[in-house]
Amino acid sequence: MQPTFASALGAAGLALLSLGACKKDTGSPEVVDDTKPATAFTCAAPAEGTNYSIYPLGSGGAGVGDVMPYYDAASNTSYIYYLRDIWNDGTSQHHPVNAFTTSDFISYTQPSAGEMLSSNSTTCAQDFSVGTGSVVQRNGTYYFFYTGNNGNSCTGQKEGVMLATATGPGQKFTKQTSFSTLYAPSNLNYDFGDNFRDPFVYFDAASNQYLMLVTARKDVGGGNWKGVLAKYTSTNLTSWSYQGVFYDGGNDNFFNMECPNLFKLGNTYYLLFSDQGSQNAYYRKSSSLNGPWSAPSGTSRLDGTGFYAAKAITDKYGDNYLMGWVNRQDGSTDTGNRQWGGNLVVHKLYQQANGDLAVTIPHTLKANLEAKPIALVKNAQAGTITAGANNTYTLASATSTFLNSVVFNPIAATKFKVSTTVNYASAAKDFGFMLGACDNYNSFYSLRFIPSQNRFSLDKTDRRNVTVSSTSVDVPFTMRPNTDYTVEIVEENSVVVVYLNNTAALTCRVYRAPQSSWGLFADNATATFKNVTVTTAP
């Protein structure tokens, strides 16, 4: 007997859960109908945890804002400077800069220097609050170009590019008051009073000069305002010359291309930025530093709106890492509004054969989270399920009125990884993973594959409200039937990061995920989940 949504929502649905009997998994395939839950489902969101380690919070438990990574090859240490999300606290600081250091992207420490760059408490100082920037080293001096932001209506221009320096990457930066703050060029149709921020500096060895990209907005003609990246050049990092628009989005109109990042892998240049309007991070590529810049042949974004202000670094071993922040939500609830800043998340970044970029779990984090197995305990299932050896399940939901599911008991570990390989024969609707399951037919969040739309999505709503096109956050992901795709789901407290076939990721905030019932589902689809395993750190 299989449940329909109509029966599941009434008394008949409750009676349905009492039908059938649990069958022992002998390791050989067997077809099992509905089984009664062995224990009650757990789905209430626990209190938000503060004991983050692989996805750290900022100093003092504050949110991590825009990141500005710098890799120091001599010590094999990544310095991840970030805007600390405090405002008018007891220290009267407004987004000061703090930092993490790491050599493995598993454990993070804060430099002994503490706060690396402070905001200015003077009401009309240009850097009354600190905005994003970048760090570059030249002749033993570390140059930190940052945004001075003042919204107090007394500086003439809200944003400008400022400079601080230090003698080491772990030292406090000293503001250079002799540096002439860079403001949006006048009489060139820039947004003169706002939107001139996030300087990123790149050294071009071929021309022996530095390029600075600055996020800006510009009237490109006829009142058509676009987000653009302004270009400056310098030979000494102190005197800069405006060189026009580096990139204007081409046929796309981005509101603001925030937190730009420029790097080269092999013979290809990559331009990465986060669109303030859509809250997505995009990239473009070119064979020349001067463009033209084109979208990749595949997807132009590697994650969803849960991963913002992304920037990349390369270590001395040639490994590349992409990092950003996953947003929190008001009240630490899944219905709360999106907040700015949250936890640090790091992906491993690599170049595919066609020059497109892809992301996967950092190899060090993968090894760490596979150190110790966690027993997988099945609690209930609904529909016709074919169970095989090594926790392999085939869910065959023949019509839109049947949702097949397998529900497991909550995982007690604070951080863990779920691994499986998925393969589908047909998918008129969707299939995927259940989070925060209050039952096995309607009240759960869906991490789902939607092959008809070539995307993977998180939907924080009951299944009765889910359509093919609905979403909370998603990432493009192309699938073909009868093809294996690896899936790795990393969770730490309310941070959930899904890696899809070592090419794409979906970073999410799910307050209902920790210590809750979870499982697999197929809705008008036939899908197999092979070798479902759960592991954690030593």
XYZ file of C-alpha atoms in Angstrom:
538
model
C 0.000 0.000 0.000
C 1.315 3.455 -0.876
C 0.286 6.767 0.749
C -1.223 9.566 -1.310
C -1.003 13.198 -0.269
C -4.782 13.268 0.127
C -4.819 10.362 2.547
C -1.610 11.427 4.278
C -3.131 14.688 5.405
C -6.031 13.025 7.176
C -6.779 10.236 9.592
C -6.217 7.632 6.924
C -2.646 8.807 6.621
C -2.092 8.283 10.337
C -3.537 4.820 10.087
C -1.251 4.139 7.166
C 1.862 4.475 9.319
C 0.702 1.560 11.462
C 0.525 -0.842 8.515
C 3.260 -3.349 7.691
C 6.134 -4.597 9.752
C 9.823 -3.781 9.844
C 11.894 -6.318 7.897
C 15.466 -7.223 8.656
C 17.948 -6.136 5.997
C 19.640 -9.375 4.942
C 21.901 -7.584 2.469
C 20.031 -8.886 -0.564
C 17.562 -6.666 -2.455
C 14.024 -6.783 -1.106
C 10.909 -4.768 -1.779
C 9.352 -3.355 1.371
C 6.143 -1.402 1.759
C 5.374 1.068 4.541
C 6.811 0.502 8.005
C 5.695 2.085 11.245
C 8.225 4.520 12.764
C 10.245 2.791 15.457
C 10.511 6.081 17.348
C 8.847 9.474 17.078
C 10.285 11.820 14.469
C 12.439 14.698 15.756
C 12.159 17.987 13.901
C 12.151 20.931 16.304
C 15.034 23.305 15.672
C 17.454 23.226 18.626
C 19.080 26.337 20.038
C 21.641 27.615 17.565
C 25.080 26.280 18.380
C 28.133 28.433 18.915
C 30.670 25.579 18.927
C 31.680 25.909 15.283
C 35.089 24.707 14.155
C 35.138 23.819 10.424
C 32.751 26.695 9.611
C 33.909 29.232 12.192
C 32.165 32.293 13.511
C 34.122 35.495 13.955
C 35.910 36.760 17.024
C 33.658 36.813 20.068
C 30.968 34.862 18.201
C 30.296 37.741 15.801
C 29.329 37.061 12.218
C 32.001 36.731 9.551
C 31.479 39.327 6.834
C 33.330 39.811 3.547
C 36.594 37.863 3.442
C 39.930 39.103 2.121
C 42.276 36.083 1.978
C 46.045 36.246 1.644
C 48.313 33.196 1.343
C 51.786 33.337 2.899
C 53.927 30.732 1.146
C 56.851 31.010 3.587
C 54.752 29.704 6.467
C 52.189 27.803 4.363
C 49.509 29.789 6.170
C 46.319 31.271 4.811
C 45.423 34.575 6.447
C 41.704 35.123 6.054
C 40.952 38.724 6.941
C 37.252 39.453 7.384
C 34.857 42.206 8.314
C 33.667 41.458 11.815
C 29.929 42.015 12.023
C 29.749 44.338 15.001
C 28.229 47.813 14.990
C 28.054 50.281 17.850
C 29.098 47.684 20.402
C 30.946 48.561 23.598
C 34.070 49.385 21.603
C 32.178 51.691 19.191
C 33.592 49.707 16.277
C 31.856 49.477 12.897
C 32.907 46.425 10.888
C 36.545 46.290 11.993
C 38.843 43.733 10.390
C 39.794 40.562 12.218
C 41.462 37.448 10.817
C 41.686 33.676 10.869
C 44.787 31.688 10.122
C 44.763 28.101 8.896
C 47.053 25.653 7.181
C 44.510 22.875 6.636
C 40.978 24.406 6.418
C 39.959 22.194 9.323
C 41.114 24.245 12.298
C 41.271 28.023 12.511
C 42.985 30.336 14.957
C 42.947 34.088 15.453
C 46.272 35.978 15.269
C 47.574 37.177 18.623
C 47.380 40.743 17.317
C 43.589 40.553 17.662
C 41.790 43.255 15.730
C 43.854 43.855 12.597
C 42.305 47.126 11.435
C 39.919 49.294 13.432
C 37.272 51.700 12.297
C 37.526 55.399 13.163
C 35.257 56.585 15.988
C 35.207 60.180 14.685
C 31.760 60.830 13.270
C 32.936 62.464 10.072
C 36.026 60.339 9.423
C 35.959 58.669 6.013
C 36.507 55.250 7.606
C 33.877 55.641 10.310
C 33.169 52.082 9.235
C 35.495 49.718 7.389
C 34.577 47.997 4.137
C 36.074 45.235 2.058
C 39.530 45.386 0.505
C 42.557 43.233 -0.269
C 46.119 42.625 0.912
C 49.226 42.506 -1.274
C 52.909 42.270 -0.317
C 55.738 44.280 -1.867
C 59.346 44.417 -0.640
C 58.433 43.093 2.793
C 55.585 45.540 3.371
C 51.978 44.374 3.429
C 49.580 46.822 1.825
C 45.945 46.644 2.876
C 43.679 48.625 0.567
C 40.256 48.929 2.170
C 37.000 50.823 1.877
C 36.358 53.798 4.086
C 32.597 54.041 4.501
C 30.758 56.911 6.154
C 27.000 57.210 5.912
C 26.761 60.171 8.296
C 26.271 62.716 5.469
C 29.284 64.773 6.386
C 32.090 63.507 4.146
C 30.784 64.497 0.708
C 31.339 61.008 -0.635
C 30.145 57.976 1.236
C 32.873 55.603 0.096
C 36.557 55.852 -0.800
C 39.603 53.600 -1.089
C 42.111 53.951 1.745
C 45.428 52.337 2.719
C 46.976 50.720 5.786
C 50.275 48.821 5.997
C 52.022 46.282 8.208
C 55.405 44.556 8.382
C 53.868 41.084 8.569
C 50.562 39.429 7.651
C 49.790 38.700 11.301
C 50.516 42.240 12.525
C 48.097 45.086 13.130
C 47.817 47.387 10.141
C 48.686 51.066 10.487
C 46.595 53.555 8.540
C 48.557 55.650 6.077
C 47.102 59.137 6.384
C 49.471 60.424 3.712
C 47.807 58.219 1.114
C 45.357 60.181 -1.030
C 41.971 58.508 -0.669
C 40.625 57.390 -4.030
C 37.102 58.544 -4.803
C 34.849 57.877 -7.770
C 36.070 59.895 -10.787
C 34.162 63.134 -11.208
C 32.415 64.183 -14.422
C 32.450 60.613 -15.777
C 28.899 59.634 -14.846
C 29.837 57.565 -11.803
C 27.625 57.380 -8.743
C 29.656 60.089 -7.060
C 28.003 59.953 -3.646
C 27.874 56.191 -3.144
C 28.955 52.793 -4.508
C 32.731 53.015 -4.803
C 34.242 50.213 -2.744
C 35.842 46.778 -2.390
C 39.290 47.442 -3.946
C 41.098 44.359 -5.192
C 44.778 44.622 -6.166
C 46.456 42.232 -8.615
C 50.074 42.232 -9.752
C 50.549 41.784 -13.492
C 54.076 40.475 -14.045
C 53.887 40.987 -17.806
C 53.488 44.756 -17.481
C 55.273 44.996 -14.107
C 52.456 46.987 -12.606
C 49.570 46.612 -10.204
C 45.903 46.687 -11.186
C 43.201 47.799 -8.794
C 39.572 46.883 -9.458
C 36.923 48.914 -7.627
C 33.202 48.162 -7.387
C 31.218 51.102 -8.766
C 27.990 52.151 -10.489
C 27.958 54.196 -13.656
C 25.530 55.739 -16.107
C 26.697 54.053 -19.306
C 24.400 56.175 -21.470
C 20.837 57.420 -21.599
C 20.267 57.005 -17.887
C 21.171 53.307 -18.038
C 22.932 52.638 -14.744
C 25.035 49.510 -14.412
C 27.364 48.009 -11.903
C 30.906 48.247 -13.272
C 34.461 47.576 -12.167
C 36.650 50.654 -12.385
C 40.329 50.081 -13.206
C 43.385 51.801 -11.727
C 47.085 51.063 -12.250
C 50.226 51.727 -10.238
C 53.903 50.802 -10.261
C 54.518 51.498 -6.567
C 51.150 50.908 -4.790
C 50.990 54.519 -3.587
C 50.263 56.532 -6.740
C 47.302 55.325 -8.784
C 46.010 56.299 -12.222
C 42.434 55.807 -13.404
C 42.266 53.674 -16.571
C 38.549 53.528 -17.307
C 36.108 50.649 -16.916
C 37.656 47.204 -16.588
C 34.358 45.293 -16.955
C 30.741 46.442 -17.261
C 28.928 43.100 -17.206
C 28.594 42.864 -20.979
C 25.023 41.974 -21.889
C 24.157 41.511 -18.212
C 23.224 44.350 -15.903
C 24.501 43.633 -12.406
C 23.424 46.133 -9.764
C 26.879 46.069 -8.173
C 29.714 43.627 -8.800
C 30.854 43.478 -5.192
C 34.067 41.952 -3.826
C 35.821 41.505 -7.195
C 38.581 38.935 -7.442
C 41.028 38.451 -10.312
C 43.348 35.454 -10.715
C 45.021 33.288 -13.328
C 45.086 29.498 -13.626
C 47.211 28.136 -16.428
C 46.648 30.359 -19.438
C 43.218 31.579 -18.386
C 42.295 34.653 -16.381
C 39.250 34.537 -14.132
C 37.132 37.419 -12.845
C 34.961 36.631 -9.858
C 32.368 38.942 -8.286
C 29.209 38.869 -6.180
C 26.108 40.539 -7.585
C 24.475 42.704 -4.928
C 21.117 42.424 -6.676
C 20.732 38.654 -6.953
C 23.117 37.817 -4.065
C 24.850 35.268 -6.299
C 28.575 34.966 -6.964
C 29.461 34.762 -10.682
C 32.623 34.407 -12.704
C 33.873 35.265 -16.167
C 36.990 34.072 -18.002
C 39.362 35.355 -20.658
C 42.606 34.439 -22.407
C 43.788 38.020 -21.840
C 43.951 40.213 -18.777
C 42.364 42.953 -20.871
C 39.434 40.793 -21.957
C 37.073 40.317 -23.599
C 35.432 38.532 -20.678
C 32.949 35.782 -21.430
C 30.697 33.495 -19.444
C 31.887 29.897 -19.112
C 30.484 27.202 -21.369
C 28.827 25.672 -18.321
C 27.234 27.446 -15.383
C 28.571 30.871 -14.416
C 27.908 30.307 -10.717
C 29.217 27.476 -8.575
C 26.985 27.883 -5.512
C 23.773 29.610 -4.468
C 22.833 32.750 -2.546
C 23.993 31.127 0.700
C 27.621 31.652 -0.355
C 28.477 35.330 -0.789
C 31.480 37.640 -1.229
C 33.542 34.750 -2.579
C 37.284 35.119 -3.120
C 40.004 32.663 -4.136
C 43.606 31.950 -3.179
C 46.231 29.511 -4.449
C 48.752 27.816 -2.156
C 52.329 26.770 -2.913
C 51.165 23.269 -3.849
C 48.949 24.629 -6.611
C 45.721 23.947 -4.713
C 43.062 26.627 -5.031
C 40.444 27.524 -2.439
C 37.271 29.585 -2.727
C 35.860 31.137 0.422
C 32.908 33.271 1.416
C 30.265 33.595 4.112
C 26.966 31.812 4.631
C 24.283 34.168 5.878
C 22.406 33.892 9.146
C 18.682 34.610 9.507
C 16.865 36.863 11.964
C 16.057 35.176 15.244
C 18.082 32.102 14.244
C 14.933 30.761 12.587
C 14.320 29.390 9.117
C 11.571 31.964 8.546
C 13.727 34.931 9.576
C 14.969 37.516 7.112
C 18.406 37.130 5.577
C 21.182 38.771 7.576
C 24.522 40.088 6.377
C 27.423 37.873 7.403
C 27.531 34.586 9.248
C 30.015 31.690 9.136
C 33.109 31.173 7.011
C 32.764 28.447 4.355
C 35.658 27.224 2.182
C 35.459 25.137 -1.012
C 38.300 23.648 -2.996
C 38.415 25.225 -6.463
C 39.830 23.670 -9.597
C 39.978 24.187 -13.327
C 38.247 21.719 -15.619
C 39.641 20.566 -18.970
C 37.520 23.116 -20.884
C 38.713 25.984 -18.687
C 35.518 26.227 -16.651
C 35.781 26.259 -12.857
C 34.395 23.703 -10.423
C 34.294 23.271 -6.650
C 34.486 20.330 -4.298
C 35.096 19.624 -0.626
C 38.648 20.483 0.513
C 40.627 17.236 0.558
C 41.853 17.855 4.102
C 38.317 18.375 5.403
C 37.093 15.302 3.548
C 39.748 13.101 5.139
C 39.061 14.563 8.580
C 35.315 13.939 8.393
C 35.762 10.376 7.156
C 37.817 9.277 10.172
C 35.015 7.652 12.171
C 31.797 5.968 10.946
C 28.403 6.714 12.458
C 25.763 3.989 12.433
C 22.877 4.665 10.084
C 19.584 3.759 11.802
C 16.460 3.549 9.657
C 13.310 4.647 11.461
C 10.527 4.384 8.869
C 9.726 4.262 5.178
C 6.749 4.847 2.917
C 6.024 3.516 -0.546
C 7.666 0.650 -2.371
C 11.369 0.646 -1.511
C 13.984 -1.744 -2.840
C 16.655 -2.141 -0.181
C 20.065 -3.544 -1.084
C 23.394 -4.165 0.571
C 25.503 -1.385 2.067
C 22.598 0.952 2.722
C 21.486 1.175 -0.897
C 17.889 2.182 -1.572
C 15.828 2.496 -4.743
C 12.702 4.631 -4.397
C 10.174 4.251 -7.224
C 7.369 6.801 -7.081
C 5.206 6.116 -10.134
C 2.844 9.096 -10.090
C 2.560 12.592 -8.629
C 0.268 11.291 -5.851
C 2.886 9.023 -4.307
C 5.921 10.211 -2.362
C 8.320 7.434 -1.430
C 10.655 7.962 1.502
C 13.152 6.407 3.865
C 13.657 8.231 7.174
C 16.658 7.801 9.471
C 17.171 8.676 13.120
C 18.854 11.983 14.002
C 22.659 12.214 13.943
C 23.963 13.305 17.328
C 27.348 14.600 16.137
C 27.835 18.370 15.881
C 29.703 17.981 12.583
C 29.500 15.091 10.143
C 29.387 14.108 6.482
C 26.725 12.131 4.613
C 27.994 10.462 1.442
C 26.151 8.627 -1.325
C 25.994 8.125 -5.077
C 22.692 8.926 -6.763
C 21.308 7.648 -10.045
C 17.834 8.165 -11.475
C 15.868 6.301 -14.146
C 13.078 8.871 -14.451
C 12.140 12.125 -12.758
C 8.936 13.869 -13.750
C 9.248 15.895 -10.539
C 12.146 15.502 -8.094
C 14.076 13.389 -5.617
C 16.639 14.020 -2.918
C 17.141 14.392 0.807
C 14.798 15.206 3.687
C 15.942 17.547 6.474
C 14.084 18.269 9.697
C 11.460 15.618 8.992
C 8.374 15.848 11.193
C 6.793 13.076 9.109
C 7.661 11.079 6.008
C 5.237 12.552 3.501
C 4.830 16.331 3.893
C 6.454 18.182 6.784
C 10.158 18.295 5.933
C 12.630 20.498 4.083
C 13.748 19.269 0.669
C 17.286 19.148 -0.675
C 16.255 18.074 -4.149
C 17.429 17.278 -7.638
C 15.193 18.686 -10.382
C 16.570 17.160 -13.601
C 13.923 18.807 -15.804
C 15.368 22.208 -14.823
C 19.021 21.190 -14.431
C 19.281 22.446 -10.873
C 19.634 21.371 -7.244
C 17.514 23.221 -4.701
C 16.786 23.686 -1.010
C 13.113 24.297 -0.242
C 12.196 25.262 3.316
C 8.512 24.537 2.990
C 6.119 21.621 3.383
C 5.952 19.335 0.371
C 2.355 20.308 -0.336
C 3.682 23.790 -1.199
C 6.626 22.633 -3.317
C 6.404 22.942 -7.082
C 8.970 22.123 -9.734
C 9.981 25.796 -9.897
C 9.894 26.734 -6.193
C 13.117 27.266 -4.277
C 14.731 28.856 -1.244
C 18.247 28.646 -2.670
C 19.589 26.662 -5.625
C 22.555 25.989 -7.904
C 22.607 24.906 -11.567
C 23.352 21.199 -11.943
C 22.883 19.230 -15.153
C 21.930 15.549 -14.875
C 21.264 12.660 -17.231
C 19.306 9.486 -16.405
C 21.104 6.256 -15.590
C 24.282 8.123 -14.617
C 26.031 8.071 -11.241
C 26.575 11.342 -9.352
C 28.439 11.581 -6.062
C 26.919 13.624 -3.246
C 28.604 14.753 -0.038
C 26.605 16.667 2.571
C 28.604 18.359 5.313
C 26.773 19.664 8.361
C 27.966 21.604 11.371
C 25.160 22.898 13.572
C 22.888 24.887 11.207
C 25.402 25.175 8.325
C 24.713 22.656 5.559
C 27.018 22.404 2.541
C 26.216 19.989 -0.298
C 28.870 18.997 -2.852
C 27.538 17.670 -6.149
C 29.727 15.331 -8.189
C 32.846 17.378 -7.365
C 31.683 20.225 -9.604
C 29.144 22.392 -7.751
C 28.100 23.203 -4.191
C 25.009 24.425 -2.397
C 25.706 26.241 0.865
C 22.684 26.657 3.138
C 21.557 27.778 6.557
C 19.044 25.273 7.968
C 18.205 25.806 11.633
C 15.956 22.725 11.647
C 18.711 20.397 10.408
C 20.759 19.665 13.572
C 19.736 16.621 15.622
C 16.638 16.063 13.493
C 15.142 13.180 11.555
C 16.329 13.072 7.969
C 16.126 10.808 4.988
C 15.667 10.149 1.274
C 12.661 10.770 -0.940
C 11.398 10.434 -4.510
C 8.317 12.237 -5.816
C 7.079 11.055 -9.217
C 10.612 9.780 -9.813
C 12.632 6.591 -9.629
C 15.998 7.137 -7.980
C 18.678 5.006 -6.359
C 20.849 6.144 -3.453
C 23.914 3.885 -3.278
C 26.075 3.233 -0.233
C 24.593 5.847 2.078
C 27.184 6.445 4.813
C 27.614 8.880 7.693
C 31.043 9.712 9.095
C 32.614 12.264 11.408
C 35.937 13.590 12.689
C 38.145 11.602 15.102
